[in-house]
Amino acid sequence: ETGVTQTPRHLVMGMTNKKSLKCEQHLGHNAMYWYKQSAKKPLELMFVYSLEERVENNSVPSRFSPECPNSSHLFLHLHTLQPEDSALYLCASSQGMNGAKAFFGQGTRLTVV
Amino acid sequence: TQLLEQSPQFLSIQEGENLTVYCNSSSVFSSLQWYRQEPGEGPVLLVTVVTGGEVKKLKRLTFQFGDARKDSSLHITAAQPGDTGLYLCAGDPHSGYALNFGKGTSLLVTP
């Protein structure tokens, strides 16, 4: 139990599908993040939410749409993805917005076919 | 973005050996974290260092933050197969909202 739970763990979707990734944190943190991890690249920050308000969108294509209905839940809605979007998508949470001492979920391994 | 360079990129050693991995930057960080990530899993936080020159020990792992707070090292004594994984360093930037990550050092410890 890491305190941050992501579902599903694995997802295969076609380029015309719509799917959503879910993240839930049980740590009482006030900031949540989506990261993308691709092979041979550093973790790439996608979105930051603080107190349910998006504070950063790191030049992410509009085919990725985040949603934060409350401080414990974060979603990433996916539509018309490309094969190059295949990656491990990681959710994290922290107390405070600078990401220090961020705790990560186990990730969703996404494959776009 | 403040870049973090980790070296070596890959390391394969035998059980019982010692090793050191490095995390370097030209930028100053407020703090630096080390994570270990196993295949198919998310990164797990190992330690946070915040003071220049700080040394922290976690069982067989020793973490050091450089005096200028631009670099860090992780030393593992008597490595075990359970130490296998991707070791990531991440710096807490003075500006911006989230950690800057290095590409990681992939460690394989064989029995």
PDB file of C-alpha atoms in Angstrom:
ATOM      1  CA  GLU A   1       0.000   0.000   0.000  1.00  0.00           C
ATOM      2  CA  THR A   2       1.825   3.071  -1.245  1.00  0.00           C
ATOM      3  CA  GLY A   3      -0.957   5.511  -0.423  1.00  0.00           C
ATOM      4  CA  VAL A   4      -1.412   6.353  -4.097  1.00  0.00           C
ATOM      5  CA  THR A   5      -3.493   3.931  -6.145  1.00  0.00           C
ATOM      6  CA  GLN A   6      -3.782   3.939  -9.932  1.00  0.00           C
ATOM      7  CA  THR A   7      -6.204   2.024 -12.106  1.00  0.00           C
ATOM      8  CA  PRO A   8      -6.048   0.296 -14.433  1.00  0.00           C
ATOM      9  CA  ARG A   9      -2.518  -1.101 -14.201  1.00  0.00           C
ATOM     10  CA  HIS A  10      -2.480  -1.970 -17.887  1.00  0.00           C
ATOM     11  CA  LEU A  11      -4.461  -0.552 -20.789  1.00  0.00           C
ATOM     12  CA  VAL A  12      -4.444  -1.296 -24.500  1.00  0.00           C
ATOM     13  CA  MET A  13      -6.476   1.074 -26.632  1.00  0.00           C
ATOM     14  CA  GLY A  14      -7.002   1.852 -30.270  1.00  0.00           C
ATOM     15  CA  MET A  15      -6.347   5.269 -31.707  1.00  0.00           C
ATOM     16  CA  THR A  16     -10.060   6.041 -31.945  1.00  0.00           C
ATOM     17  CA  ASN A  17     -10.949   4.932 -28.411  1.00  0.00           C
ATOM     18  CA  LYS A  18     -11.719   7.072 -25.376  1.00  0.00           C
ATOM     19  CA  LYS A  19     -10.489   5.869 -22.004  1.00  0.00           C
ATOM     20  CA  SER A  20      -9.689   7.312 -18.588  1.00  0.00           C
ATOM     21  CA  LEU A  21      -6.940   6.704 -16.072  1.00  0.00           C
ATOM     22  CA  LYS A  22      -7.781   7.049 -12.396  1.00  0.00           C
ATOM     23  CA  CYS A  23      -5.618   8.008  -9.437  1.00  0.00           C
ATOM     24  CA  GLU A  24      -6.586   8.128  -5.776  1.00  0.00           C
ATOM     25  CA  GLN A  25      -4.384   9.243  -2.880  1.00  0.00           C
ATOM     26  CA  HIS A  26      -4.995   8.396   0.764  1.00  0.00           C
ATOM     27  CA  LEU A  27      -2.237  10.573   2.223  1.00  0.00           C
ATOM     28  CA  GLY A  28      -4.112  13.823   2.811  1.00  0.00           C
ATOM     29  CA  HIS A  29      -1.881  15.637   0.325  1.00  0.00           C
ATOM     30  CA  ASN A  30      -2.986  18.825  -1.387  1.00  0.00           C
ATOM     31  CA  ALA A  31      -1.124  18.526  -4.695  1.00  0.00           C
ATOM     32  CA  MET A  32      -1.369  15.853  -7.385  1.00  0.00           C
ATOM     33  CA  TYR A  33       0.605  15.272 -10.568  1.00  0.00           C
ATOM     34  CA  TRP A  34       0.547  13.318 -13.800  1.00  0.00           C
ATOM     35  CA  TYR A  35       3.909  12.211 -15.214  1.00  0.00           C
ATOM     36  CA  LYS A  36       4.744  10.326 -18.397  1.00  0.00           C
ATOM     37  CA  GLN A  37       7.638   7.861 -18.416  1.00  0.00           C
ATOM     38  CA  SER A  38       8.968   6.702 -21.779  1.00  0.00           C
ATOM     39  CA  ALA A  39      11.960   4.511 -22.450  1.00  0.00           C
ATOM     40  CA  LYS A  40      15.320   6.298 -22.258  1.00  0.00           C
ATOM     41  CA  LYS A  41      13.749   9.603 -21.209  1.00  0.00           C
ATOM     42  CA  PRO A  42      13.458  11.310 -17.841  1.00  0.00           C
ATOM     43  CA  LEU A  43      10.048  11.434 -16.235  1.00  0.00           C
ATOM     44  CA  GLU A  44       8.102  14.162 -17.991  1.00  0.00           C
ATOM     45  CA  LEU A  45       5.733  16.307 -15.964  1.00  0.00           C
ATOM     46  CA  MET A  46       2.333  16.635 -17.647  1.00  0.00           C
ATOM     47  CA  PHE A  47      -0.034  18.343 -15.213  1.00  0.00           C
ATOM     48  CA  VAL A  48      -0.023  19.709 -11.676  1.00  0.00           C
ATOM     49  CA  TYR A  49      -3.099  20.250  -9.535  1.00  0.00           C
ATOM     50  CA  SER A  50      -3.115  22.105  -6.245  1.00  0.00           C
ATOM     51  CA  LEU A  51      -6.282  22.103  -4.172  1.00  0.00           C
ATOM     52  CA  GLU A  52      -8.198  20.853  -7.222  1.00  0.00           C
ATOM     53  CA  GLU A  53      -7.005  23.722  -9.395  1.00  0.00           C
ATOM     54  CA  ARG A  54      -4.715  23.095 -12.358  1.00  0.00           C
ATOM     55  CA  VAL A  55      -1.593  25.150 -11.907  1.00  0.00           C
ATOM     56  CA  GLU A  56       0.562  23.777 -14.691  1.00  0.00           C
ATOM     57  CA  ASN A  57      -0.019  22.255 -18.087  1.00  0.00           C
ATOM     58  CA  ASN A  58       3.382  21.353 -19.421  1.00  0.00           C
ATOM     59  CA  SER A  59       2.636  21.758 -23.149  1.00  0.00           C
ATOM     60  CA  VAL A  60       0.654  18.554 -23.265  1.00  0.00           C
ATOM     61  CA  PRO A  61      -1.455  17.842 -26.399  1.00  0.00           C
ATOM     62  CA  SER A  62      -5.188  18.355 -26.025  1.00  0.00           C
ATOM     63  CA  ARG A  63      -5.823  14.637 -26.574  1.00  0.00           C
ATOM     64  CA  PHE A  64      -4.868  14.349 -22.879  1.00  0.00           C
ATOM     65  CA  SER A  65      -7.454  15.962 -20.611  1.00  0.00           C
ATOM     66  CA  PRO A  66      -6.998  15.971 -16.825  1.00  0.00           C
ATOM     67  CA  GLU A  67      -9.725  16.271 -14.231  1.00  0.00           C
ATOM     68  CA  CYS A  68      -9.431  16.754 -10.476  1.00  0.00           C
ATOM     69  CA  PRO A  69     -12.878  16.564  -8.825  1.00  0.00           C
ATOM     70  CA  ASN A  70     -11.455  16.730  -5.283  1.00  0.00           C
ATOM     71  CA  SER A  71      -8.102  16.684  -3.523  1.00  0.00           C
ATOM     72  CA  SER A  72      -8.015  12.888  -3.351  1.00  0.00           C
ATOM     73  CA  HIS A  73      -8.841  11.993  -6.945  1.00  0.00           C
ATOM     74  CA  LEU A  74      -7.227  12.730 -10.278  1.00  0.00           C
ATOM     75  CA  PHE A  75      -8.212  11.493 -13.710  1.00  0.00           C
ATOM     76  CA  LEU A  76      -6.540  11.574 -17.104  1.00  0.00           C
ATOM     77  CA  HIS A  77      -9.010  11.333 -19.964  1.00  0.00           C
ATOM     78  CA  LEU A  78      -7.564   9.994 -23.200  1.00  0.00           C
ATOM     79  CA  HIS A  79      -8.947  10.310 -26.729  1.00  0.00           C
ATOM     80  CA  THR A  80      -7.591   9.839 -30.243  1.00  0.00           C
ATOM     81  CA  LEU A  81      -4.141   8.936 -28.973  1.00  0.00           C
ATOM     82  CA  GLN A  82      -1.150   8.119 -31.153  1.00  0.00           C
ATOM     83  CA  PRO A  83       1.165   5.099 -30.905  1.00  0.00           C
ATOM     84  CA  GLU A  84       3.936   7.377 -29.615  1.00  0.00           C
ATOM     85  CA  ASP A  85       1.749   8.061 -26.563  1.00  0.00           C
ATOM     86  CA  SER A  86       2.413   4.507 -25.381  1.00  0.00           C
ATOM     87  CA  ALA A  87       4.214   4.838 -22.058  1.00  0.00           C
ATOM     88  CA  LEU A  88       3.943   4.360 -18.302  1.00  0.00           C
ATOM     89  CA  TYR A  89       1.701   7.062 -16.860  1.00  0.00           C
ATOM     90  CA  LEU A  90       2.428   7.855 -13.246  1.00  0.00           C
ATOM     91  CA  CYS A  91       0.351   9.751 -10.734  1.00  0.00           C
ATOM     92  CA  ALA A  92       1.967  11.336  -7.697  1.00  0.00           C
ATOM     93  CA  SER A  93       0.922  13.416  -4.730  1.00  0.00           C
ATOM     94  CA  SER A  94       2.709  15.683  -2.283  1.00  0.00           C
ATOM     95  CA  GLN A  95       2.036  18.113   0.508  1.00  0.00           C
ATOM     96  CA  GLY A  96       2.799  21.443  -1.089  1.00  0.00           C
ATOM     97  CA  MET A  97       3.149  22.186  -4.773  1.00  0.00           C
ATOM     98  CA  ASN A  98       6.866  21.878  -5.431  1.00  0.00           C
ATOM     99  CA  GLY A  99       6.742  18.105  -5.678  1.00  0.00           C
ATOM    100  CA  ALA A 100       9.218  17.534  -2.897  1.00  0.00           C
ATOM    101  CA  LYS A 101       8.720  14.184  -1.181  1.00  0.00           C
ATOM    102  CA  ALA A 102       6.269  13.159  -3.866  1.00  0.00           C
ATOM    103  CA  PHE A 103       4.745   9.719  -3.502  1.00  0.00           C
ATOM    104  CA  PHE A 104       3.989   7.809  -6.673  1.00  0.00           C
ATOM    105  CA  GLY A 105       1.377   5.298  -7.674  1.00  0.00           C
ATOM    106  CA  GLN A 106       2.303   2.073  -9.425  1.00  0.00           C
ATOM    107  CA  GLY A 107       1.480   3.529 -12.817  1.00  0.00           C
ATOM    108  CA  THR A 108      -0.667   2.582 -15.767  1.00  0.00           C
ATOM    109  CA  ARG A 109       1.157   0.895 -18.639  1.00  0.00           C
ATOM    110  CA  LEU A 110      -0.596   2.277 -21.730  1.00  0.00           C
ATOM    111  CA  THR A 111      -0.240   0.771 -25.190  1.00  0.00           C
ATOM    112  CA  VAL A 112      -1.847   2.531 -28.144  1.00  0.00           C
ATOM    113  CA  VAL A 113      -2.385   0.308 -31.168  1.00  0.00           C
TER     114      VAL A 113
ATOM    115  CA  THR B   1      14.116  23.143 -16.760  1.00  0.00           C
ATOM    116  CA  GLN B   2      17.092  22.357 -14.544  1.00  0.00           C
ATOM    117  CA  LEU B   3      18.800  19.275 -15.984  1.00  0.00           C
ATOM    118  CA  LEU B   4      20.059  16.408 -13.856  1.00  0.00           C
ATOM    119  CA  GLU B   5      22.669  14.058 -15.301  1.00  0.00           C
ATOM    120  CA  GLN B   6      22.965  10.613 -13.777  1.00  0.00           C
ATOM    121  CA  SER B   7      25.910   8.270 -14.203  1.00  0.00           C
ATOM    122  CA  PRO B   8      26.527   5.581 -14.987  1.00  0.00           C
ATOM    123  CA  GLN B   9      23.471   4.874 -17.098  1.00  0.00           C
ATOM    124  CA  PHE B  10      23.788   1.118 -16.568  1.00  0.00           C
ATOM    125  CA  LEU B  11      25.621  -0.897 -13.931  1.00  0.00           C
ATOM    126  CA  SER B  12      25.858  -4.663 -13.585  1.00  0.00           C
ATOM    127  CA  ILE B  13      27.657  -6.065 -10.556  1.00  0.00           C
ATOM    128  CA  GLN B  14      27.830  -9.198  -8.471  1.00  0.00           C
ATOM    129  CA  GLU B  15      26.337  -9.651  -5.047  1.00  0.00           C
ATOM    130  CA  GLY B  16      28.604  -8.329  -2.308  1.00  0.00           C
ATOM    131  CA  GLU B  17      30.259  -5.604  -4.362  1.00  0.00           C
ATOM    132  CA  ASN B  18      30.121  -1.911  -3.511  1.00  0.00           C
ATOM    133  CA  LEU B  19      28.996   0.775  -5.946  1.00  0.00           C
ATOM    134  CA  THR B  20      28.429   4.501  -6.253  1.00  0.00           C
ATOM    135  CA  VAL B  21      26.075   6.307  -8.606  1.00  0.00           C
ATOM    136  CA  TYR B  22      26.077  10.017  -9.272  1.00  0.00           C
ATOM    137  CA  CYS B  23      23.618  12.794  -9.930  1.00  0.00           C
ATOM    138  CA  ASN B  24      25.017  16.078 -11.237  1.00  0.00           C
ATOM    139  CA  SER B  25      23.623  19.426 -12.279  1.00  0.00           C
ATOM    140  CA  SER B  26      24.819  22.927 -13.019  1.00  0.00           C
ATOM    141  CA  SER B  27      21.851  24.262 -11.056  1.00  0.00           C
ATOM    142  CA  VAL B  28      21.312  24.629  -7.341  1.00  0.00           C
ATOM    143  CA  PHE B  29      18.428  22.737  -5.793  1.00  0.00           C
ATOM    144  CA  SER B  30      16.523  23.386  -2.595  1.00  0.00           C
ATOM    145  CA  SER B  31      16.471  19.657  -1.970  1.00  0.00           C
ATOM    146  CA  LEU B  32      17.147  16.456  -3.790  1.00  0.00           C
ATOM    147  CA  GLN B  33      15.338  13.145  -3.628  1.00  0.00           C
ATOM    148  CA  TRP B  34      16.397   9.639  -4.543  1.00  0.00           C
ATOM    149  CA  TYR B  35      13.876   7.077  -5.748  1.00  0.00           C
ATOM    150  CA  ARG B  36      14.124   3.390  -6.670  1.00  0.00           C
ATOM    151  CA  GLN B  37      11.848   2.011  -9.344  1.00  0.00           C
ATOM    152  CA  GLU B  38      11.315  -1.657 -10.145  1.00  0.00           C
ATOM    153  CA  PRO B  39      10.083  -2.760 -13.583  1.00  0.00           C
ATOM    154  CA  GLY B  40       6.399  -2.063 -14.095  1.00  0.00           C
ATOM    155  CA  GLU B  41       6.093  -0.170 -10.818  1.00  0.00           C
ATOM    156  CA  GLY B  42       6.130   3.445  -9.731  1.00  0.00           C
ATOM    157  CA  PRO B  43       9.177   5.094  -8.132  1.00  0.00           C
ATOM    158  CA  VAL B  44       9.500   4.637  -4.367  1.00  0.00           C
ATOM    159  CA  LEU B  45      11.015   7.485  -2.368  1.00  0.00           C
ATOM    160  CA  LEU B  46      14.222   6.476  -0.570  1.00  0.00           C
ATOM    161  CA  VAL B  47      15.505   9.726   0.904  1.00  0.00           C
ATOM    162  CA  THR B  48      15.391  13.510   0.738  1.00  0.00           C
ATOM    163  CA  VAL B  49      18.517  15.604   1.338  1.00  0.00           C
ATOM    164  CA  VAL B  50      18.197  19.312   1.950  1.00  0.00           C
ATOM    165  CA  THR B  51      21.417  20.682   3.452  1.00  0.00           C
ATOM    166  CA  GLY B  52      24.689  21.119   1.530  1.00  0.00           C
ATOM    167  CA  GLY B  53      27.163  18.475   2.673  1.00  0.00           C
ATOM    168  CA  GLU B  54      24.438  16.384   4.284  1.00  0.00           C
ATOM    169  CA  VAL B  55      24.973  12.633   4.557  1.00  0.00           C
ATOM    170  CA  LYS B  56      22.105  10.248   5.217  1.00  0.00           C
ATOM    171  CA  LYS B  57      22.293   6.509   5.747  1.00  0.00           C
ATOM    172  CA  LEU B  58      19.560   4.005   5.075  1.00  0.00           C
ATOM    173  CA  LYS B  59      20.885   0.573   6.078  1.00  0.00           C
ATOM    174  CA  ARG B  60      23.490  -0.224   3.364  1.00  0.00           C
ATOM    175  CA  LEU B  61      22.696   2.906   1.341  1.00  0.00           C
ATOM    176  CA  THR B  62      24.559   6.171   1.938  1.00  0.00           C
ATOM    177  CA  PHE B  63      23.357   9.377   0.308  1.00  0.00           C
ATOM    178  CA  GLN B  64      25.385  12.566   0.115  1.00  0.00           C
ATOM    179  CA  PHE B  65      24.338  16.045  -1.000  1.00  0.00           C
ATOM    180  CA  GLY B  66      27.126  18.202  -2.404  1.00  0.00           C
ATOM    181  CA  ASP B  67      28.254  21.274  -0.505  1.00  0.00           C
ATOM    182  CA  ALA B  68      26.964  23.540  -3.274  1.00  0.00           C
ATOM    183  CA  ARG B  69      23.668  21.615  -3.501  1.00  0.00           C
ATOM    184  CA  LYS B  70      24.231  20.890  -7.195  1.00  0.00           C
ATOM    185  CA  ASP B  71      25.085  17.215  -7.010  1.00  0.00           C
ATOM    186  CA  SER B  72      24.502  14.066  -5.036  1.00  0.00           C
ATOM    187  CA  SER B  73      25.761  10.527  -4.775  1.00  0.00           C
ATOM    188  CA  LEU B  74      24.363   7.203  -3.653  1.00  0.00           C
ATOM    189  CA  HIS B  75      26.730   4.550  -2.332  1.00  0.00           C
ATOM    190  CA  ILE B  76      25.577   0.975  -1.780  1.00  0.00           C
ATOM    191  CA  THR B  77      27.673  -1.339   0.358  1.00  0.00           C
ATOM    192  CA  ALA B  78      27.607  -5.105  -0.193  1.00  0.00           C
ATOM    193  CA  ALA B  79      24.943  -4.972  -2.889  1.00  0.00           C
ATOM    194  CA  GLN B  80      22.229  -7.611  -2.892  1.00  0.00           C
ATOM    195  CA  PRO B  81      19.940  -8.839  -5.708  1.00  0.00           C
ATOM    196  CA  GLY B  82      17.076  -7.003  -4.000  1.00  0.00           C
ATOM    197  CA  ASP B  83      18.869  -3.735  -4.759  1.00  0.00           C
ATOM    198  CA  THR B  84      18.240  -4.264  -8.474  1.00  0.00           C
ATOM    199  CA  GLY B  85      16.228  -1.451 -10.015  1.00  0.00           C
ATOM    200  CA  LEU B  86      16.282   1.980 -11.590  1.00  0.00           C
ATOM    201  CA  TYR B  87      17.674   4.657  -9.283  1.00  0.00           C
ATOM    202  CA  LEU B  88      16.316   8.115 -10.003  1.00  0.00           C
ATOM    203  CA  CYS B  89      17.409  11.425  -8.593  1.00  0.00           C
ATOM    204  CA  ALA B  90      15.045  14.375  -8.613  1.00  0.00           C
ATOM    205  CA  GLY B  91      15.691  17.986  -7.717  1.00  0.00           C
ATOM    206  CA  ASP B  92      13.288  20.405  -6.115  1.00  0.00           C
ATOM    207  CA  PRO B  93      13.515  23.564  -8.258  1.00  0.00           C
ATOM    208  CA  HIS B  94      13.515  27.093  -6.926  1.00  0.00           C
ATOM    209  CA  SER B  95      10.788  27.882  -9.433  1.00  0.00           C
ATOM    210  CA  GLY B  96       8.201  25.678 -11.036  1.00  0.00           C
ATOM    211  CA  TYR B  97       5.803  23.239  -9.560  1.00  0.00           C
ATOM    212  CA  ALA B  98       7.363  19.824  -9.632  1.00  0.00           C
ATOM    213  CA  LEU B  99      10.552  17.833  -9.408  1.00  0.00           C
ATOM    214  CA  ASN B 100      13.100  17.639 -12.222  1.00  0.00           C
ATOM    215  CA  PHE B 101      14.160  14.054 -12.788  1.00  0.00           C
ATOM    216  CA  GLY B 102      17.320  12.516 -14.182  1.00  0.00           C
ATOM    217  CA  LYS B 103      17.157   9.578 -16.603  1.00  0.00           C
ATOM    218  CA  GLY B 104      18.252   7.197 -13.877  1.00  0.00           C
ATOM    219  CA  THR B 105      20.876   4.538 -13.299  1.00  0.00           C
ATOM    220  CA  SER B 106      19.732   1.006 -14.036  1.00  0.00           C
ATOM    221  CA  LEU B 107      21.377  -1.364 -11.541  1.00  0.00           C
ATOM    222  CA  LEU B 108      21.497  -5.141 -11.866  1.00  0.00           C
ATOM    223  CA  VAL B 109      22.898  -7.187  -8.996  1.00  0.00           C
ATOM    224  CA  THR B 110      23.437 -10.854  -9.804  1.00  0.00           C
ATOM    225  CA  PRO B 111      23.822 -13.620  -7.201  1.00  0.00           C
TER     226      PRO B 111
END
